PDB file of C-alpha atoms in Angstrom:
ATOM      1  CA  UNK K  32      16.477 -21.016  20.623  1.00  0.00           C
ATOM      2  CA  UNK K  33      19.779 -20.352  19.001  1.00  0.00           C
ATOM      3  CA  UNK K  34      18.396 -18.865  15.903  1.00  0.00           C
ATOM      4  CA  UNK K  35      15.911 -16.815  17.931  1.00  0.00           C
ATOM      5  CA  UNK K  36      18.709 -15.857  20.035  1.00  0.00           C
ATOM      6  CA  UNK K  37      20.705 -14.538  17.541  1.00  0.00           C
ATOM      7  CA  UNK K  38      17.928 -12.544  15.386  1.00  0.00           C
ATOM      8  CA  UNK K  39      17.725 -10.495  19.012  1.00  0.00           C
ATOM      9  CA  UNK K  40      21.293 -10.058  19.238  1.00  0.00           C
ATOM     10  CA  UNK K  41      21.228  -8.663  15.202  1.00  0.00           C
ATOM     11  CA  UNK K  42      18.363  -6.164  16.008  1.00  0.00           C
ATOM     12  CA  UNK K  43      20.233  -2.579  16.763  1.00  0.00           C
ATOM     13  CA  UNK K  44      19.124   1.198  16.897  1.00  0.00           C
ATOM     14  CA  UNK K  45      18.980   1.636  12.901  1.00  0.00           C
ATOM     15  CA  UNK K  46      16.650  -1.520  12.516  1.00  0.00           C
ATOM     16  CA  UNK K  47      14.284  -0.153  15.019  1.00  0.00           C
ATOM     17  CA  UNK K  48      14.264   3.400  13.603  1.00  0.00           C
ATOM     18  CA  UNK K  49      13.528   1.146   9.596  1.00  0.00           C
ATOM     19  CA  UNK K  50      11.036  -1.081  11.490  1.00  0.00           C
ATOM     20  CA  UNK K  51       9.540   2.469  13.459  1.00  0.00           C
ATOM     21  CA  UNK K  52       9.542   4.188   9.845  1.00  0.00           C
ATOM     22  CA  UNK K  53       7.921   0.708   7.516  1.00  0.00           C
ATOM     23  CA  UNK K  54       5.049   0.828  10.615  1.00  0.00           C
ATOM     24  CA  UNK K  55       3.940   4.483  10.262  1.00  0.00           C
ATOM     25  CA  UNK K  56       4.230   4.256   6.762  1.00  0.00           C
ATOM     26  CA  UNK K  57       1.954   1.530   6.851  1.00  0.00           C
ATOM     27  CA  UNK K  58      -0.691   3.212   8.935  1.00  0.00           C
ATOM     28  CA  UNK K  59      -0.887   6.114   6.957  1.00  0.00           C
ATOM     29  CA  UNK K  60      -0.875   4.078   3.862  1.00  0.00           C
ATOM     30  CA  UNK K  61      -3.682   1.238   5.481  1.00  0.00           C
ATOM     31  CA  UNK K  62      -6.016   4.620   6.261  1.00  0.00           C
ATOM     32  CA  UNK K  63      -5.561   6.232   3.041  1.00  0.00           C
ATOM     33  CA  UNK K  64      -6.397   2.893   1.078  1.00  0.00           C
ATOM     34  CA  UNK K  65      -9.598   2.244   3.414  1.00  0.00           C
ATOM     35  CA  UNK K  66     -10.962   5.598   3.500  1.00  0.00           C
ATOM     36  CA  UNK K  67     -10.689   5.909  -0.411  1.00  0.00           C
ATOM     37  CA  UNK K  68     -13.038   2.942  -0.658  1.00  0.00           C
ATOM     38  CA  UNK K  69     -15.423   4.425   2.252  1.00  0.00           C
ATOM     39  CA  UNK K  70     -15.548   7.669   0.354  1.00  0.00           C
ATOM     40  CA  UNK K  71     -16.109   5.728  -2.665  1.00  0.00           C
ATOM     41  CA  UNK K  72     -18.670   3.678  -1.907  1.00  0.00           C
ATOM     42  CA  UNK K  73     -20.418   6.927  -0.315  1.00  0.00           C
ATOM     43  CA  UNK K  74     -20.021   8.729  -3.284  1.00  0.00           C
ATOM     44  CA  UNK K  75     -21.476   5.923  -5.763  1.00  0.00           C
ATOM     45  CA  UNK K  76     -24.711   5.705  -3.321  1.00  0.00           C
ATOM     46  CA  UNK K  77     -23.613   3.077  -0.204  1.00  0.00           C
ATOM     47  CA  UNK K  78     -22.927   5.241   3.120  1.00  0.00           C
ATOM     48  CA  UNK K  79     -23.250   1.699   4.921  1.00  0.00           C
ATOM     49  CA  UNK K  80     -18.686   2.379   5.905  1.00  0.00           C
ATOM     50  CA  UNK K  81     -19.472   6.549   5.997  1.00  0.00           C
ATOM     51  CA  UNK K  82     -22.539   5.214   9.216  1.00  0.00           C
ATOM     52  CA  UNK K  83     -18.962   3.240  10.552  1.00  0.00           C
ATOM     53  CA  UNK K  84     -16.655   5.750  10.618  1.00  0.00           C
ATOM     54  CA  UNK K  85     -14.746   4.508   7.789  1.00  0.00           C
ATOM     55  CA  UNK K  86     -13.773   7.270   6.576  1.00  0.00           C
ATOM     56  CA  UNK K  87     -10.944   8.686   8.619  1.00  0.00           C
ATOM     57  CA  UNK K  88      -7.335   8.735   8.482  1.00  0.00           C
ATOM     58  CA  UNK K  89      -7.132   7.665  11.843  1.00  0.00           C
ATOM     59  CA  UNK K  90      -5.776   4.146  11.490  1.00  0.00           C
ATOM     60  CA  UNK K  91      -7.174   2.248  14.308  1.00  0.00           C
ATOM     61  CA  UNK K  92     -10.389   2.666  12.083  1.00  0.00           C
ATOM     62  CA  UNK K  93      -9.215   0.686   9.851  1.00  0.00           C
ATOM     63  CA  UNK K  94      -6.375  -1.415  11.625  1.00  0.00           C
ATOM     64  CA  UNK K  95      -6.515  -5.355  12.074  1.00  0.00           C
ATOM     65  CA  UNK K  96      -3.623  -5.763  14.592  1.00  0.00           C
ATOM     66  CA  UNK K  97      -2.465  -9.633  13.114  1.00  0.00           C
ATOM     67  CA  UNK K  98      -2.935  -8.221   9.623  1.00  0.00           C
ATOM     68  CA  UNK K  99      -0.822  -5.192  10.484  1.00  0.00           C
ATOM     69  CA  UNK K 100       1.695  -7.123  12.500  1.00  0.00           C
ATOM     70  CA  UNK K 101       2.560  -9.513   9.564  1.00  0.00           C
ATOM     71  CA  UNK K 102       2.691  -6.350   7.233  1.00  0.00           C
ATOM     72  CA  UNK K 103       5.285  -4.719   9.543  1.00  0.00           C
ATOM     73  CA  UNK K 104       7.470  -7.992   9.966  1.00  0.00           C
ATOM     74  CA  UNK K 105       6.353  -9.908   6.618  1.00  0.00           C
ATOM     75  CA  UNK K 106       6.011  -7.401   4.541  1.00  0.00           C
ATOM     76  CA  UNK K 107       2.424  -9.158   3.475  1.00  0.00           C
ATOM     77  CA  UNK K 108      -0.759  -8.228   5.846  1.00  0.00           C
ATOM     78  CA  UNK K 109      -4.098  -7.041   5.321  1.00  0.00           C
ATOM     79  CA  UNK K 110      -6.444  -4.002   7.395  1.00  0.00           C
ATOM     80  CA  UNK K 111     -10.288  -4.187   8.479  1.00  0.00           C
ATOM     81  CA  UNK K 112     -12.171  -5.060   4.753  1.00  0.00           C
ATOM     82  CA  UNK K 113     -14.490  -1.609   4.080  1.00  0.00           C
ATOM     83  CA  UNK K 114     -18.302  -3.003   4.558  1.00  0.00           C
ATOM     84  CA  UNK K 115     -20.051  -2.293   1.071  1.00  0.00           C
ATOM     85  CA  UNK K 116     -23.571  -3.476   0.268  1.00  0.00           C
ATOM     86  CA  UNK K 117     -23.385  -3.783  -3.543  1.00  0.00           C
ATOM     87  CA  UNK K 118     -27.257  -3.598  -3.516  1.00  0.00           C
ATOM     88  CA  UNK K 119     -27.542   0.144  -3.026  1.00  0.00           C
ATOM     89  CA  UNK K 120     -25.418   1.209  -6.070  1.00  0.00           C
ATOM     90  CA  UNK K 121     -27.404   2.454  -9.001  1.00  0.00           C
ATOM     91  CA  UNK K 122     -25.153  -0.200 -11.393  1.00  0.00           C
ATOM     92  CA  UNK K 123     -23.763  -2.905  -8.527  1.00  0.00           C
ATOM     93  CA  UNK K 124     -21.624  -4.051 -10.626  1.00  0.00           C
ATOM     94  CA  UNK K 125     -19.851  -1.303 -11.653  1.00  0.00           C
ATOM     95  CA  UNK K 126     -20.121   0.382  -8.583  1.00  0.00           C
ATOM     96  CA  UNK K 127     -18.250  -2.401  -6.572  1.00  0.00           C
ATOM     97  CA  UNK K 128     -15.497  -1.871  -9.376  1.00  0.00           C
ATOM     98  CA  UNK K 129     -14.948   1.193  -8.799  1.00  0.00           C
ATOM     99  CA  UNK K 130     -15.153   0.968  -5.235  1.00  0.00           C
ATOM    100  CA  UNK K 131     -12.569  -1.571  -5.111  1.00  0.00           C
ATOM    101  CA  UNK K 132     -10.180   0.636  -7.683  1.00  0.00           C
ATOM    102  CA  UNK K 133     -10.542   3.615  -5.385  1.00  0.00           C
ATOM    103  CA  UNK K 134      -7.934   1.814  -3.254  1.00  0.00           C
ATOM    104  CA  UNK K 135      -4.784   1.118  -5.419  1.00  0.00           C
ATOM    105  CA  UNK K 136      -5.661   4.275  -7.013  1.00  0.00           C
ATOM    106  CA  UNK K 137      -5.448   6.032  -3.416  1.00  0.00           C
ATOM    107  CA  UNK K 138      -2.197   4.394  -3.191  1.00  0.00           C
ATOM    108  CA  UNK K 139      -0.604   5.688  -6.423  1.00  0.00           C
ATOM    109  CA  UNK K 140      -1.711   9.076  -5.313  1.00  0.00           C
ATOM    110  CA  UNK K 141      -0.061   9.049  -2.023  1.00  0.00           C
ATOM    111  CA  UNK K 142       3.108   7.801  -3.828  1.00  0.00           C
ATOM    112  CA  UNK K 143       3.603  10.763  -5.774  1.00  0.00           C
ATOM    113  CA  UNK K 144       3.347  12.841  -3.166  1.00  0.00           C
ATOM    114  CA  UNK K 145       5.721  10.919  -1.262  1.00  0.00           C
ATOM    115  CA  UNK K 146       8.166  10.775  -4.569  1.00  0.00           C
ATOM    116  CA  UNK K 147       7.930  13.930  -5.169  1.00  0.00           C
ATOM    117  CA  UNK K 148       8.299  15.482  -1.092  1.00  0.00           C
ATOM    118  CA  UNK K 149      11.364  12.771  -1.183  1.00  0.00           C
ATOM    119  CA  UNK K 150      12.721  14.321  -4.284  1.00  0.00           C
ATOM    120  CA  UNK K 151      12.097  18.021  -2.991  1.00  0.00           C
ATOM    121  CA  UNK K 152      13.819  17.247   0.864  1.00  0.00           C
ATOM    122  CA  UNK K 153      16.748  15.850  -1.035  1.00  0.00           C
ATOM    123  CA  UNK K 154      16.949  18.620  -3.578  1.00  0.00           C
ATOM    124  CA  UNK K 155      17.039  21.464  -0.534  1.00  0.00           C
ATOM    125  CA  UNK K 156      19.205  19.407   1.920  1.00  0.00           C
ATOM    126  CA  UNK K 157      22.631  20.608   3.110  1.00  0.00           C
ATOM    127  CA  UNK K 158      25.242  18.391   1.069  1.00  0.00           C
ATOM    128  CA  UNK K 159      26.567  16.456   3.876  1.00  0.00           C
ATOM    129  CA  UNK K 160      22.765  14.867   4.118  1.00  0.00           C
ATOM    130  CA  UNK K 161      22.719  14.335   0.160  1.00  0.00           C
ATOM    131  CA  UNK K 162      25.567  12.554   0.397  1.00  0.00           C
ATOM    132  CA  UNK K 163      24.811  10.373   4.260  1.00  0.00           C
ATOM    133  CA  UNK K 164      21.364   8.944   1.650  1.00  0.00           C
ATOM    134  CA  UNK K 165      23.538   7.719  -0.900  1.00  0.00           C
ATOM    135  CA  UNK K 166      26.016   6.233   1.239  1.00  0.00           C
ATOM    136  CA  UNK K 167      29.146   8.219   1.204  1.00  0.00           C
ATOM    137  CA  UNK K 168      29.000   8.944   4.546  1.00  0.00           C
ATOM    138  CA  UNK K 169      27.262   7.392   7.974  1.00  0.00           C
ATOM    139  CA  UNK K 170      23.631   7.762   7.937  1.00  0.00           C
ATOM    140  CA  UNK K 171      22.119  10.628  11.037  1.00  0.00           C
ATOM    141  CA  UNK K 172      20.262  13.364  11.616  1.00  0.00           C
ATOM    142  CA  UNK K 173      16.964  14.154  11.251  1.00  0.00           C
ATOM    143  CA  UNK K 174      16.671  15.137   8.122  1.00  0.00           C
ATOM    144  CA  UNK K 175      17.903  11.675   6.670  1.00  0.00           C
ATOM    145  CA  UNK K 176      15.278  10.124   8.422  1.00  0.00           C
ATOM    146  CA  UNK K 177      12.759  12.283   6.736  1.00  0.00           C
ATOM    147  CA  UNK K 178      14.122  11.523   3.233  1.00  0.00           C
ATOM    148  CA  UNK K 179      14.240   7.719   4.002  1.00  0.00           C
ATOM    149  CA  UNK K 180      10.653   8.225   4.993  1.00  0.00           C
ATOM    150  CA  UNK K 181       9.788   9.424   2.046  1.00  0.00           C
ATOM    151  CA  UNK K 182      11.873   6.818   0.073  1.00  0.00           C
ATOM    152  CA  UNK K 183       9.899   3.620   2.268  1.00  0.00           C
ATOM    153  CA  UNK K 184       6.457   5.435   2.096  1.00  0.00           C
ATOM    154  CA  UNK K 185       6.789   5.619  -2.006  1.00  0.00           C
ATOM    155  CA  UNK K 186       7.806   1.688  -2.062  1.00  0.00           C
ATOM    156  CA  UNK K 187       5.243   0.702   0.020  1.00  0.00           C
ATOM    157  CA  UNK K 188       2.309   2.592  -1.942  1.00  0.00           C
ATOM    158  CA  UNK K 189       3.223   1.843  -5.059  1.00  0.00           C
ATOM    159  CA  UNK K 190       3.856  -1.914  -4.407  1.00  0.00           C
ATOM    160  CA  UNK K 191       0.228  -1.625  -2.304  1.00  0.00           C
ATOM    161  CA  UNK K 192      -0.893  -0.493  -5.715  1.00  0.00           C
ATOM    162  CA  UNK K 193       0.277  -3.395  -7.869  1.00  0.00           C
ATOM    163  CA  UNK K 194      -0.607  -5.850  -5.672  1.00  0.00           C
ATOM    164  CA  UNK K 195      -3.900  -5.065  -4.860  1.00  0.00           C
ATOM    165  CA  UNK K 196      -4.531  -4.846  -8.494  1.00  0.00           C
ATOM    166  CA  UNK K 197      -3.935  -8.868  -8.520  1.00  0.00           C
ATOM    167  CA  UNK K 198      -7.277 -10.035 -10.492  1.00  0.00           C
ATOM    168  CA  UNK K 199      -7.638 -12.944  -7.243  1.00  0.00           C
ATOM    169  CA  UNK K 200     -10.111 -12.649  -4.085  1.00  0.00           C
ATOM    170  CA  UNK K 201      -9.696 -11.076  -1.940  1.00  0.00           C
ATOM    171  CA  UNK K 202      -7.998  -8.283  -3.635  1.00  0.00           C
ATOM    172  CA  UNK K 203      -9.401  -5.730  -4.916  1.00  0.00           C
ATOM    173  CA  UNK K 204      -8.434  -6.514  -8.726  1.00  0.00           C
ATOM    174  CA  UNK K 205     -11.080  -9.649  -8.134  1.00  0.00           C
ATOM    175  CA  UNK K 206     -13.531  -6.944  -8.164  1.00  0.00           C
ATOM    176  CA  UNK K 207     -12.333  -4.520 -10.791  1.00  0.00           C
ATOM    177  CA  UNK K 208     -12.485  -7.882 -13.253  1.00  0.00           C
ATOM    178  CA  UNK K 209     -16.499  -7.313 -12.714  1.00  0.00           C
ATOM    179  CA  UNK K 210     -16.244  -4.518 -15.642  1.00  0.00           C
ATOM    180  CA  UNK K 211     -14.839  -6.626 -18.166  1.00  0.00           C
ATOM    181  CA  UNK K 212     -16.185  -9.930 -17.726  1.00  0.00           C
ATOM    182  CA  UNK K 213     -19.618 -11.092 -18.839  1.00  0.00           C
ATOM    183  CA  UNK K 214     -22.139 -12.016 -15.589  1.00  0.00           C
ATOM    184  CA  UNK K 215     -22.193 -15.022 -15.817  1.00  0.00           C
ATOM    185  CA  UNK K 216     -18.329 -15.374 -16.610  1.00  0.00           C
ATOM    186  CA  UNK K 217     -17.754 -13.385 -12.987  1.00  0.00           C
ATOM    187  CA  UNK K 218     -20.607 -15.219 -10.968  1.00  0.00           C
ATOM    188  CA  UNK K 219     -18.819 -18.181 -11.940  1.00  0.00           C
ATOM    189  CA  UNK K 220     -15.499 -16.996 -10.770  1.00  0.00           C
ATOM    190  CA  UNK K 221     -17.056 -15.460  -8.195  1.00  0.00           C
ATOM    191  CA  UNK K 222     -17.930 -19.576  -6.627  1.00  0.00           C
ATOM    192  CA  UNK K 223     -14.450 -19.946  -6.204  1.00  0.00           C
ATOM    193  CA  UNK K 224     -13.638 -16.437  -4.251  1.00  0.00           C
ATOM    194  CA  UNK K 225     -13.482 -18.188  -1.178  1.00  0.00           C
ATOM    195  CA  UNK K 226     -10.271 -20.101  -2.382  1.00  0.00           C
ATOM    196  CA  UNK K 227      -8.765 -16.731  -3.164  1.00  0.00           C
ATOM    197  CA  UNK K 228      -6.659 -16.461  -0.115  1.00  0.00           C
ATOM    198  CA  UNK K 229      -5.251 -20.031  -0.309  1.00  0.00           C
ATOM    199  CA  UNK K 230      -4.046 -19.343  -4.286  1.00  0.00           C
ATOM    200  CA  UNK K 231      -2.426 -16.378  -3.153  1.00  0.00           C
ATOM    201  CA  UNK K 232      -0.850 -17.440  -0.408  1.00  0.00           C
ATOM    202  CA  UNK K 233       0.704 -20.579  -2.714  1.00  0.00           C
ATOM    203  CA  UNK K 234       1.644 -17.762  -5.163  1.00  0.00           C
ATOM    204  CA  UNK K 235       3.426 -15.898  -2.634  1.00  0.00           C
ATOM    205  CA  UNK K 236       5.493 -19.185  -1.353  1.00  0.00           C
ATOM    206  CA  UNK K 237       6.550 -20.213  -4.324  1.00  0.00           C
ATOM    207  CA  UNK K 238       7.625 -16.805  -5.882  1.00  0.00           C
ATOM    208  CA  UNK K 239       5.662 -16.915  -8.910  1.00  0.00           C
ATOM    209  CA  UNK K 240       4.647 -13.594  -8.364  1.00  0.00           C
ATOM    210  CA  UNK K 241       7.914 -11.351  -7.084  1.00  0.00           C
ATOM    211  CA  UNK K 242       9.112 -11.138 -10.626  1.00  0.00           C
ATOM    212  CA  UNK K 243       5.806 -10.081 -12.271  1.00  0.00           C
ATOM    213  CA  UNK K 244       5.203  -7.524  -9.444  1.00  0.00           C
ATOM    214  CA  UNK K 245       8.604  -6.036  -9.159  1.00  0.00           C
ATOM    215  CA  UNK K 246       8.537  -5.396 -13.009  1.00  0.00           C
ATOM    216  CA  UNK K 247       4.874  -3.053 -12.574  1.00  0.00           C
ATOM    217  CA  UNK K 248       6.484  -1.523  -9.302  1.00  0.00           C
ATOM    218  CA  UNK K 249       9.367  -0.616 -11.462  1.00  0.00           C
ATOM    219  CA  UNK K 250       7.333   0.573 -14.346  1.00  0.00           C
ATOM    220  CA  UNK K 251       4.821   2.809 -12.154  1.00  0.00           C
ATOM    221  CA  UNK K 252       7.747   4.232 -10.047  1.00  0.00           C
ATOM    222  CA  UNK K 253       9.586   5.132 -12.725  1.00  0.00           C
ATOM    223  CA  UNK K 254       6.641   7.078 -14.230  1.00  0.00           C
ATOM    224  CA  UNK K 255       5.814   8.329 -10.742  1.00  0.00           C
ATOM    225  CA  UNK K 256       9.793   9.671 -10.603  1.00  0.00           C
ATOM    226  CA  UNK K 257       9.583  11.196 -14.095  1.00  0.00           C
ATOM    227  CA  UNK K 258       6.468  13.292 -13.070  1.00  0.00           C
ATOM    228  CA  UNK K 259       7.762  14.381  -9.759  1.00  0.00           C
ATOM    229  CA  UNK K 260      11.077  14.568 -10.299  1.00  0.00           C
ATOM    230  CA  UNK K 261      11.285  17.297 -12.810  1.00  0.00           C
ATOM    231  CA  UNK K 262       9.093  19.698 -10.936  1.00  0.00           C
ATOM    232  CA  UNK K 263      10.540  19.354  -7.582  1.00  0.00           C
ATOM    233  CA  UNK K 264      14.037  20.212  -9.101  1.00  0.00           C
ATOM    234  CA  UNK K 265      12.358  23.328 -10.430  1.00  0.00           C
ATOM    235  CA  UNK K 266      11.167  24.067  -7.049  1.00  0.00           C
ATOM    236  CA  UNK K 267      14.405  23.637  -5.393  1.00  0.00           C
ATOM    237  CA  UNK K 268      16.524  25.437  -8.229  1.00  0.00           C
ATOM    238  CA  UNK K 269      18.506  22.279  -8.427  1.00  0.00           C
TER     239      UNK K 269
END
């Protein structure tokens, strides 16, 4: 009771405004990742999620409240799975790859546009702002907020982006592997999909995988950064 005690007694208006910001960042970023594998799957010949209303932007489409509750504290959750019936795709096989890489790909797209609105804001903000986000003065104002917005909604996408591109069910990497491998190599994976969950969960505990990840996060940002970055200087006349 003590500990819980004192985690209440920590929580204070900033906290709430970062836990406000990491939830609506997550919504936008759970019903951009859905609806690109919707309008995927639609595209490649399965309107089974289009018949669902799957593709939307409005996140209670897509929102599993446990799933989105663990993301918001945990940092690790999950959304509704898009419903995709492999069977009506010209090439299944194929077609469930590319379904599946609709997502992270969704989620590197939405990153740069984050990256580069974060870079723009900060490029035509008043000084005082500029220098509140890098910490040589207290954080406030409205404006801040926005840029930190921008700043949490690029992390979040682009480590969405990585992780879903782990090659372990359920994620959608497990799927893209279905272009490279032989059938009867990915039928035989496929037995153990099931046990996907449990492997990554073990992953997760142990930290086997924050090292991996973080170096591709840092790899894609900084590619992300040196694309956006440039242009959104030229913009501002920075």
């Amino acid at each position: 009771m003590n500990a819980l005690s004192n985690w209440f007694h920590g929580i204070n208006a900033a906290q709430i405004v970062e836990w406000g910001m990491f939830a609506l960042a997550a919504l936008l970023s759970i019903s951009v990742h859905e609806s690109a594998h919707a309008l995927s799957a639609h595209w490649l010949g399965d309107d089974t999620a289009k018949r669902m209303g799957r593709i939307s932007l409005n996140p209670f489409r897509h929102l599993d409240p446990v799933g989105f509750f663990m993301m918001v504290v945990a940092h690790f959750g999950w959304a509704r799975p898009v419903p995709v019936d492999m069977r009506r795709f010209k090439n299944p096989k194929v077609g469930m790859a590319l379904t599946a890489l609709a997502g992270p790909l969704s989620n590197v797209l939405l990153a740069l546009l984050s990256v580069f609105a974060y870079c723009l804001t900060f490029f035509l903000a008043p000084i005082k702002t500029q220098l509140m986000w890098v910490g040589a003065l207290d954080p406030g104002g409205a404006l801040y907020y926005l840029i930190d917005f921008f700043y949490v909604l690029t992390l979040l996408n682009t480590g969405l982006a990585v992780f879903n591109l782990i090659p372990i069910s359920p994620l959608d990497g497990s799927k893209i592997l279905a272009i490279v491998l032989p059938d009867a190599a990915y039928l035989k994976l496929m037995r153990y999909e099931r046990y996907g969950m449990l492997i990554l969960i073990g992953l997760l505990f142990l930290n086997l995988l924050d090292k991996p990840l973080a170096f591709l996060q840092g790899g894609l940002l900084d590619g992300l950064m040196a694309v956006a970055e440039p242009l959104a200087r030229w913009i501002a006349g920075a």
